[in-house]
């Protein structure tokens, strides 16, 4: 059973960079696509981007200029960096696995709330 | 404004059947990309409910079913139960955006 756990600061100042890490356990990271998804308080889900274990990435066009997703297979971790944050980036951030062959997210982390505030 | 359009809310009495629609376009659902559905209980992460239009992951009751036709998809819930009260999201892939898209979500209230 694959498990994912997000970690990182819960508070980030405006204009700074948000950094989160997702640790994968119970399975291999070296065969699938891994994604970040966020949900502003009281709002819907927004896909941020995903990374293949080899390092190739695909980002949401609306966030592409500010997003970097990276992977460290030796640590079974992948990470999110979102630069120049504003209050609009306040959200619960989820990491998830993109299921093999298909395009759905079959395993999710519990989510971590990141608040952008001075 | 979400790429996939869902009704903001639906409701039904226990035991009834409800459906939630998900409307897309020729660059996502209409382009033969699969539709997936998630259930999000209050304060929890989304859970995969239906994948590849109509398939249920292990453990999901057969009261939940999905279908797809043209540029739209639907989630049906029969024998409504109090524990079904949650937010439901559809998801697909969009070729114009070259990425994953979600619906805006539908809040199901069990009366």
mmCIF file of N, CA and C in Angstrom, chain B:
data_model
loop_
_atom_site.group_PDB
_atom_site.id
_atom_site.type_symbol
_atom_site.label_atom_id
_atom_site.label_comp_id
_atom_site.label_asym_id
_atom_site.label_seq_id
_atom_site.Cartn_x
_atom_site.Cartn_y
_atom_site.Cartn_z
ATOM 1 N N UNK B 1 -12.724 29.853 -12.909
ATOM 2 C CA UNK B 1 -13.589 29.118 -13.843
ATOM 3 C C UNK B 1 -12.919 27.803 -14.227
ATOM 4 N N UNK B 2 -13.538 26.688 -13.830
ATOM 5 C CA UNK B 2 -12.962 25.381 -14.101
ATOM 6 C C UNK B 2 -13.199 24.974 -15.544
ATOM 7 N N UNK B 3 -12.272 24.172 -16.071
ATOM 8 C CA UNK B 3 -12.399 23.661 -17.440
ATOM 9 C C UNK B 3 -13.572 22.692 -17.534
ATOM 10 N N UNK B 4 -13.768 21.893 -16.492
ATOM 11 C CA UNK B 4 -14.889 20.968 -16.421
ATOM 12 C C UNK B 4 -15.958 21.587 -15.526
ATOM 13 N N UNK B 5 -17.218 21.544 -15.986
ATOM 14 C CA UNK B 5 -18.298 22.209 -15.266
ATOM 15 C C UNK B 5 -19.172 21.216 -14.509
ATOM 16 N N UNK B 6 -19.295 21.457 -13.217
ATOM 17 C CA UNK B 6 -20.172 20.646 -12.366
ATOM 18 C C UNK B 6 -21.193 21.552 -11.688
ATOM 19 N N UNK B 7 -22.360 21.016 -11.317
ATOM 20 C CA UNK B 7 -23.299 21.816 -10.525
ATOM 21 C C UNK B 7 -22.706 22.046 -9.138
ATOM 22 N N UNK B 8 -22.885 23.224 -8.565
ATOM 23 C CA UNK B 8 -22.295 23.497 -7.248
ATOM 24 C C UNK B 8 -22.843 22.586 -6.156
ATOM 25 N N UNK B 9 -24.103 22.216 -6.275
ATOM 26 C CA UNK B 9 -24.702 21.400 -5.227
ATOM 27 C C UNK B 9 -25.817 20.530 -5.778
ATOM 28 N N UNK B 10 -26.006 19.393 -5.128
ATOM 29 C CA UNK B 10 -27.137 18.506 -5.363
ATOM 30 C C UNK B 10 -27.568 17.988 -3.999
ATOM 31 N N UNK B 11 -28.797 17.510 -3.927
ATOM 32 C CA UNK B 11 -29.265 16.954 -2.667
ATOM 33 C C UNK B 11 -30.257 15.838 -2.929
ATOM 34 N N UNK B 12 -30.435 14.998 -1.930
ATOM 35 C CA UNK B 12 -31.385 13.911 -2.027
ATOM 36 C C UNK B 12 -31.653 13.309 -0.667
ATOM 37 N N UNK B 13 -32.778 12.659 -0.556
ATOM 38 C CA UNK B 13 -33.151 12.017 0.704
ATOM 39 C C UNK B 13 -32.498 10.637 0.798
ATOM 40 N N UNK B 14 -32.326 10.121 1.987
ATOM 41 C CA UNK B 14 -31.775 8.775 2.138
ATOM 42 C C UNK B 14 -32.539 7.767 1.302
ATOM 43 N N UNK B 15 -31.801 6.899 0.622
ATOM 44 C CA UNK B 15 -32.413 5.873 -0.200
ATOM 45 C C UNK B 15 -32.655 6.295 -1.640
ATOM 46 N N UNK B 16 -32.612 7.594 -1.908
ATOM 47 C CA UNK B 16 -32.861 8.078 -3.256
ATOM 48 C C UNK B 16 -31.628 7.953 -4.143
ATOM 49 N N UNK B 17 -31.828 8.277 -5.415
ATOM 50 C CA UNK B 17 -30.745 8.280 -6.397
ATOM 51 C C UNK B 17 -30.460 9.713 -6.823
ATOM 52 N N UNK B 18 -29.171 10.054 -6.864
ATOM 53 C CA UNK B 18 -28.785 11.368 -7.363
ATOM 54 C C UNK B 18 -27.721 11.199 -8.442
ATOM 55 N N UNK B 19 -27.666 12.187 -9.317
ATOM 56 C CA UNK B 19 -26.620 12.187 -10.324
ATOM 57 C C UNK B 19 -25.900 13.528 -10.300
ATOM 58 N N UNK B 20 -24.610 13.481 -10.605
ATOM 59 C CA UNK B 20 -23.782 14.676 -10.691
ATOM 60 C C UNK B 20 -23.170 14.708 -12.083
ATOM 61 N N UNK B 21 -23.379 15.805 -12.769
ATOM 62 C CA UNK B 21 -22.883 15.917 -14.129
ATOM 63 C C UNK B 21 -21.529 16.611 -14.177
ATOM 64 N N UNK B 22 -20.810 16.334 -15.251
ATOM 65 C CA UNK B 22 -19.490 16.920 -15.477
ATOM 66 C C UNK B 22 -19.414 17.229 -16.983
ATOM 67 N N UNK B 23 -19.447 18.497 -17.306
ATOM 68 C CA UNK B 23 -19.483 18.896 -18.712
ATOM 69 C C UNK B 23 -18.126 19.428 -19.158
ATOM 70 N N UNK B 24 -17.669 18.895 -20.283
ATOM 71 C CA UNK B 24 -16.368 19.313 -20.805
ATOM 72 C C UNK B 24 -16.462 19.818 -22.223
ATOM 73 N N UNK B 25 -15.430 19.541 -23.000
ATOM 74 C CA UNK B 25 -15.372 20.038 -24.384
ATOM 75 C C UNK B 25 -14.608 19.056 -25.270
ATOM 76 N N UNK B 26 -14.410 19.469 -26.500
ATOM 77 C CA UNK B 26 -13.751 18.600 -27.480
ATOM 78 C C UNK B 26 -12.259 18.421 -27.216
ATOM 79 N N UNK B 27 -11.712 19.180 -26.284
ATOM 80 C CA UNK B 27 -10.289 19.032 -25.986
ATOM 81 C C UNK B 27 -10.036 18.187 -24.739
ATOM 82 N N UNK B 28 -11.089 17.753 -24.082
ATOM 83 C CA UNK B 28 -10.898 16.904 -22.908
ATOM 84 C C UNK B 28 -11.830 15.688 -22.973
ATOM 85 N N UNK B 29 -12.985 15.738 -22.377
ATOM 86 C CA UNK B 29 -13.874 14.571 -22.374
ATOM 87 C C UNK B 29 -14.236 14.163 -23.798
ATOM 88 N N UNK B 30 -14.521 15.137 -24.640
ATOM 89 C CA UNK B 30 -14.904 14.860 -26.020
ATOM 90 C C UNK B 30 -13.775 14.331 -26.876
ATOM 91 N N UNK B 31 -12.551 14.468 -26.388
ATOM 92 C CA UNK B 31 -11.389 13.955 -27.106
ATOM 93 C C UNK B 31 -11.041 12.546 -26.662
ATOM 94 N N UNK B 32 -11.964 11.927 -25.985
ATOM 95 C CA UNK B 32 -11.836 10.523 -25.562
ATOM 96 C C UNK B 32 -10.897 10.327 -24.379
ATOM 97 N N UNK B 33 -10.567 11.408 -23.686
ATOM 98 C CA UNK B 33 -9.806 11.231 -22.448
ATOM 99 C C UNK B 33 -10.741 10.715 -21.355
ATOM 100 N N UNK B 34 -10.220 9.844 -20.542
ATOM 101 C CA UNK B 34 -11.032 9.250 -19.490
ATOM 102 C C UNK B 34 -11.410 10.273 -18.423
ATOM 103 N N UNK B 35 -12.547 10.007 -17.770
ATOM 104 C CA UNK B 35 -13.026 10.833 -16.668
ATOM 105 C C UNK B 35 -12.935 10.026 -15.370
ATOM 106 N N UNK B 36 -12.476 10.694 -14.336
ATOM 107 C CA UNK B 36 -12.345 10.062 -13.026
ATOM 108 C C UNK B 36 -13.115 10.900 -12.008
ATOM 109 N N UNK B 37 -13.574 10.248 -10.960
ATOM 110 C CA UNK B 37 -14.348 10.927 -9.927
ATOM 111 C C UNK B 37 -13.722 10.698 -8.552
ATOM 112 N N UNK B 38 -13.778 11.741 -7.735
ATOM 113 C CA UNK B 38 -13.231 11.689 -6.374
ATOM 114 C C UNK B 38 -14.297 12.120 -5.378
ATOM 115 N N UNK B 39 -14.249 11.509 -4.214
ATOM 116 C CA UNK B 39 -15.093 11.886 -3.095
ATOM 117 C C UNK B 39 -14.212 12.518 -2.030
ATOM 118 N N UNK B 40 -14.593 13.693 -1.556
ATOM 119 C CA UNK B 40 -13.836 14.345 -0.499
ATOM 120 C C UNK B 40 -14.735 14.582 0.705
ATOM 121 N N UNK B 41 -14.537 13.797 1.743
ATOM 122 C CA UNK B 41 -15.259 13.993 2.992
ATOM 123 C C UNK B 41 -14.672 15.203 3.704
ATOM 124 N N UNK B 42 -15.457 15.864 4.541
ATOM 125 C CA UNK B 42 -14.977 17.080 5.217
ATOM 126 C C UNK B 42 -13.652 16.869 5.947
ATOM 127 N N UNK B 43 -12.693 17.739 5.665
ATOM 128 C CA UNK B 43 -11.414 17.706 6.356
ATOM 129 C C UNK B 43 -10.468 16.603 5.950
ATOM 130 N N UNK B 44 -10.771 15.919 4.846
ATOM 131 C CA UNK B 44 -9.909 14.816 4.413
ATOM 132 C C UNK B 44 -9.442 15.015 2.982
ATOM 133 N N UNK B 45 -8.465 14.214 2.580
ATOM 134 C CA UNK B 45 -7.986 14.252 1.213
ATOM 135 C C UNK B 45 -9.000 13.589 0.285
ATOM 136 N N UNK B 46 -9.015 14.002 -0.970
ATOM 137 C CA UNK B 46 -9.892 13.320 -1.941
ATOM 138 C C UNK B 46 -9.551 11.845 -2.040
ATOM 139 N N UNK B 47 -10.576 11.072 -2.351
ATOM 140 C CA UNK B 47 -10.424 9.624 -2.511
ATOM 141 C C UNK B 47 -10.953 9.238 -3.888
ATOM 142 N N UNK B 48 -10.182 8.421 -4.605
ATOM 143 C CA UNK B 48 -10.618 7.974 -5.928
ATOM 144 C C UNK B 48 -11.871 7.114 -5.798
ATOM 145 N N UNK B 49 -12.915 7.506 -6.522
ATOM 146 C CA UNK B 49 -14.214 6.841 -6.421
ATOM 147 C C UNK B 49 -14.547 6.039 -7.685
ATOM 148 N N UNK B 50 -14.288 6.637 -8.826
ATOM 149 C CA UNK B 50 -14.519 6.016 -10.129
ATOM 150 C C UNK B 50 -13.327 6.368 -11.012
ATOM 151 N N UNK B 51 -12.772 5.392 -11.708
ATOM 152 C CA UNK B 51 -11.686 5.677 -12.634
ATOM 153 C C UNK B 51 -12.020 5.162 -14.031
ATOM 154 N N UNK B 52 -11.387 5.794 -15.009
ATOM 155 C CA UNK B 52 -11.617 5.403 -16.404
ATOM 156 C C UNK B 52 -13.108 5.322 -16.729
ATOM 157 N N UNK B 53 -13.812 6.375 -16.374
ATOM 158 C CA UNK B 53 -15.232 6.597 -16.703
ATOM 159 C C UNK B 53 -16.222 5.798 -15.867
ATOM 160 N N UNK B 54 -15.945 4.518 -15.647
ATOM 161 C CA UNK B 54 -16.988 3.683 -15.053
ATOM 162 C C UNK B 54 -16.468 2.565 -14.151
ATOM 163 N N UNK B 55 -15.204 2.592 -13.828
ATOM 164 C CA UNK B 55 -14.634 1.515 -13.005
ATOM 165 C C UNK B 55 -14.514 1.928 -11.545
ATOM 166 N N UNK B 56 -14.812 0.994 -10.660
ATOM 167 C CA UNK B 56 -14.716 1.261 -9.221
ATOM 168 C C UNK B 56 -13.465 0.616 -8.641
ATOM 169 N N UNK B 57 -12.668 1.393 -7.897
ATOM 170 C CA UNK B 57 -11.549 0.765 -7.175
ATOM 171 C C UNK B 57 -12.085 -0.219 -6.145
ATOM 172 N N UNK B 58 -11.244 -1.131 -5.742
ATOM 173 C CA UNK B 58 -11.624 -2.096 -4.726
ATOM 174 C C UNK B 58 -12.085 -1.374 -3.464
ATOM 175 N N UNK B 59 -13.216 -1.799 -2.932
ATOM 176 C CA UNK B 59 -13.723 -1.232 -1.695
ATOM 177 C C UNK B 59 -14.798 -0.178 -1.880
ATOM 178 N N UNK B 60 -14.969 0.313 -3.092
ATOM 179 C CA UNK B 60 -16.009 1.313 -3.363
ATOM 180 C C UNK B 60 -17.328 0.580 -3.622
ATOM 181 N N UNK B 61 -18.372 0.917 -2.886
ATOM 182 C CA UNK B 61 -19.659 0.213 -3.048
ATOM 183 C C UNK B 61 -20.219 0.362 -4.461
ATOM 184 N N UNK B 62 -20.974 -0.637 -4.888
ATOM 185 C CA UNK B 62 -21.547 -0.580 -6.234
ATOM 186 C C UNK B 62 -22.733 0.372 -6.325
ATOM 187 N N UNK B 63 -23.017 1.073 -5.228
ATOM 188 C CA UNK B 63 -24.018 2.156 -5.277
ATOM 189 C C UNK B 63 -23.505 3.330 -6.102
ATOM 190 N N UNK B 64 -22.190 3.374 -6.279
ATOM 191 C CA UNK B 64 -21.561 4.429 -7.062
ATOM 192 C C UNK B 64 -21.265 3.911 -8.474
ATOM 193 N N UNK B 65 -21.676 4.695 -9.481
ATOM 194 C CA UNK B 65 -21.407 4.300 -10.854
ATOM 195 C C UNK B 65 -21.124 5.533 -11.695
ATOM 196 N N UNK B 66 -20.355 5.323 -12.754
ATOM 197 C CA UNK B 66 -20.005 6.429 -13.633
ATOM 198 C C UNK B 66 -20.288 6.096 -15.080
ATOM 199 N N UNK B 67 -20.538 7.143 -15.854
ATOM 200 C CA UNK B 67 -20.763 6.971 -17.277
ATOM 201 C C UNK B 67 -20.229 8.186 -18.017
ATOM 202 N N UNK B 68 -20.048 7.995 -19.315
ATOM 203 C CA UNK B 68 -19.520 9.080 -20.140
ATOM 204 C C UNK B 68 -20.172 9.005 -21.512
ATOM 205 N N UNK B 69 -20.498 10.176 -22.055
ATOM 206 C CA UNK B 69 -21.088 10.243 -23.387
ATOM 207 C C UNK B 69 -20.756 11.593 -24.006
ATOM 208 N N UNK B 70 -20.163 11.545 -25.191
ATOM 209 C CA UNK B 70 -19.820 12.786 -25.871
ATOM 210 C C UNK B 70 -18.851 13.626 -25.073
ATOM 211 N N UNK B 71 -19.254 14.851 -24.763
ATOM 212 C CA UNK B 71 -18.389 15.767 -24.012
ATOM 213 C C UNK B 71 -18.790 15.852 -22.536
ATOM 214 N N UNK B 72 -19.573 14.903 -22.061
ATOM 215 C CA UNK B 72 -20.020 14.931 -20.666
ATOM 216 C C UNK B 72 -19.855 13.585 -19.987
ATOM 217 N N UNK B 73 -19.854 13.642 -18.672
ATOM 218 C CA UNK B 73 -19.812 12.433 -17.851
ATOM 219 C C UNK B 73 -20.751 12.623 -16.673
ATOM 220 N N UNK B 74 -21.119 11.514 -16.051
ATOM 221 C CA UNK B 74 -22.012 11.580 -14.902
ATOM 222 C C UNK B 74 -21.607 10.583 -13.836
ATOM 223 N N UNK B 75 -21.837 10.975 -12.605
ATOM 224 C CA UNK B 75 -21.674 10.095 -11.455
ATOM 225 C C UNK B 75 -23.058 9.869 -10.869
ATOM 226 N N UNK B 76 -23.423 8.628 -10.676
ATOM 227 C CA UNK B 76 -24.707 8.303 -10.071
ATOM 228 C C UNK B 76 -24.492 7.617 -8.727
ATOM 229 N N UNK B 77 -25.297 7.999 -7.775
ATOM 230 C CA UNK B 77 -25.261 7.381 -6.454
ATOM 231 C C UNK B 77 -26.665 6.909 -6.139
ATOM 232 N N UNK B 78 -26.819 5.612 -5.932
ATOM 233 C CA UNK B 78 -28.124 5.056 -5.597
ATOM 234 C C UNK B 78 -28.157 4.681 -4.116
ATOM 235 N N UNK B 79 -29.363 4.521 -3.583
ATOM 236 C CA UNK B 79 -29.487 4.158 -2.167
ATOM 237 C C UNK B 79 -28.717 5.113 -1.283
ATOM 238 N N UNK B 80 -28.974 6.404 -1.465
ATOM 239 C CA UNK B 80 -28.225 7.462 -0.781
ATOM 240 C C UNK B 80 -28.157 7.226 0.731
ATOM 241 N N UNK B 81 -26.968 7.397 1.286
ATOM 242 C CA UNK B 81 -26.775 7.239 2.725
ATOM 243 C C UNK B 81 -26.178 8.516 3.307
ATOM 244 N N UNK B 82 -26.371 8.710 4.588
ATOM 245 C CA UNK B 82 -25.875 9.914 5.260
ATOM 246 C C UNK B 82 -24.373 10.087 5.070
ATOM 247 N N UNK B 83 -23.652 8.966 5.055
ATOM 248 C CA UNK B 83 -22.189 9.068 4.927
ATOM 249 C C UNK B 83 -21.722 9.451 3.526
ATOM 250 N N UNK B 84 -22.659 9.543 2.583
ATOM 251 C CA UNK B 84 -22.301 9.977 1.231
ATOM 252 C C UNK B 84 -22.184 11.498 1.141
ATOM 253 N N UNK B 85 -22.596 12.181 2.196
ATOM 254 C CA UNK B 85 -22.531 13.637 2.191
ATOM 255 C C UNK B 85 -21.069 14.075 2.120
ATOM 256 N N UNK B 86 -20.720 14.710 1.010
ATOM 257 C CA UNK B 86 -19.321 15.038 0.733
ATOM 258 C C UNK B 86 -19.267 15.937 -0.502
ATOM 259 N N UNK B 87 -18.053 16.345 -0.863
ATOM 260 C CA UNK B 87 -17.815 17.047 -2.120
ATOM 261 C C UNK B 87 -17.315 16.036 -3.143
ATOM 262 N N UNK B 88 -17.797 16.159 -4.376
ATOM 263 C CA UNK B 88 -17.429 15.243 -5.447
ATOM 264 C C UNK B 88 -16.800 16.033 -6.598
ATOM 265 N N UNK B 89 -15.688 15.514 -7.110
ATOM 266 C CA UNK B 89 -14.959 16.186 -8.183
ATOM 267 C C UNK B 89 -14.754 15.244 -9.370
ATOM 268 N N UNK B 90 -14.959 15.773 -10.566
ATOM 269 C CA UNK B 90 -14.578 15.023 -11.753
ATOM 270 C C UNK B 90 -13.206 15.524 -12.212
ATOM 271 N N UNK B 91 -12.515 14.684 -12.974
ATOM 272 C CA UNK B 91 -11.157 15.011 -13.431
ATOM 273 C C UNK B 91 -10.885 14.331 -14.761
ATOM 274 N N UNK B 92 -10.166 15.035 -15.619
ATOM 275 C CA UNK B 92 -9.804 14.457 -16.912
ATOM 276 C C UNK B 92 -8.477 15.070 -17.356
ATOM 277 N N UNK B 93 -8.159 14.886 -18.607
ATOM 278 C CA UNK B 93 -6.950 15.465 -19.202
ATOM 279 C C UNK B 93 -7.394 16.361 -20.345
ATOM 280 N N UNK B 94 -6.703 17.476 -20.525
ATOM 281 C CA UNK B 94 -7.062 18.408 -21.578
ATOM 282 C C UNK B 94 -5.894 18.583 -22.553
ATOM 283 N N UNK B 95 -6.149 18.343 -23.819
ATOM 284 C CA UNK B 95 -5.076 18.411 -24.809
ATOM 285 C C UNK B 95 -4.662 19.846 -25.121
ATOM 286 N N UNK B 96 -5.575 20.783 -25.005
ATOM 287 C CA UNK B 96 -5.225 22.187 -25.270
ATOM 288 C C UNK B 96 -4.299 22.719 -24.185
ATOM 289 N N UNK B 97 -4.544 22.322 -22.959
ATOM 290 C CA UNK B 97 -3.723 22.755 -21.834
ATOM 291 C C UNK B 97 -2.549 21.808 -21.594
ATOM 292 N N UNK B 98 -2.606 20.662 -22.247
ATOM 293 C CA UNK B 98 -1.585 19.619 -22.046
ATOM 294 C C UNK B 98 -1.416 19.294 -20.566
ATOM 295 N N UNK B 99 -2.529 19.135 -19.903
ATOM 296 C CA UNK B 99 -2.442 18.824 -18.474
ATOM 297 C C UNK B 99 -3.756 18.350 -17.895
ATOM 298 N N UNK B 100 -3.692 18.075 -16.601
ATOM 299 C CA UNK B 100 -4.831 17.569 -15.854
ATOM 300 C C UNK B 100 -5.811 18.698 -15.540
ATOM 301 N N UNK B 101 -7.090 18.408 -15.629
ATOM 302 C CA UNK B 101 -8.120 19.386 -15.279
ATOM 303 C C UNK B 101 -9.138 18.770 -14.329
ATOM 304 N N UNK B 102 -9.632 19.592 -13.427
ATOM 305 C CA UNK B 102 -10.667 19.185 -12.481
ATOM 306 C C UNK B 102 -11.940 19.981 -12.715
ATOM 307 N N UNK B 103 -13.062 19.395 -12.312
ATOM 308 C CA UNK B 103 -14.291 20.152 -12.223
ATOM 309 C C UNK B 103 -14.263 20.996 -10.965
ATOM 310 N N UNK B 104 -15.198 21.924 -10.860
ATOM 311 C CA UNK B 104 -15.231 22.821 -9.714
ATOM 312 C C UNK B 104 -15.726 22.190 -8.429
ATOM 313 N N UNK B 105 -16.277 20.977 -8.555
ATOM 314 C CA UNK B 105 -16.751 20.278 -7.371
ATOM 315 C C UNK B 105 -18.246 20.448 -7.153
ATOM 316 N N UNK B 106 -18.860 19.418 -6.599
ATOM 317 C CA UNK B 106 -20.292 19.424 -6.283
ATOM 318 C C UNK B 106 -20.480 18.972 -4.846
ATOM 319 N N UNK B 107 -21.189 19.785 -4.081
ATOM 320 C CA UNK B 107 -21.472 19.410 -2.692
ATOM 321 C C UNK B 107 -22.776 18.630 -2.640
ATOM 322 N N UNK B 108 -22.686 17.398 -2.163
ATOM 323 C CA UNK B 108 -23.861 16.554 -2.010
ATOM 324 C C UNK B 108 -24.373 16.656 -0.583
ATOM 325 N N UNK B 109 -25.635 17.028 -0.461
ATOM 326 C CA UNK B 109 -26.288 17.093 0.846
ATOM 327 C C UNK B 109 -27.332 15.988 0.927
ATOM 328 N N UNK B 110 -27.256 15.195 1.977
ATOM 329 C CA UNK B 110 -28.254 14.157 2.222
ATOM 330 C C UNK B 110 -29.274 14.727 3.197
ATOM 331 N N UNK B 111 -30.493 14.878 2.721
ATOM 332 C CA UNK B 111 -31.527 15.584 3.491
ATOM 333 C C UNK B 111 -31.996 14.790 4.706
#
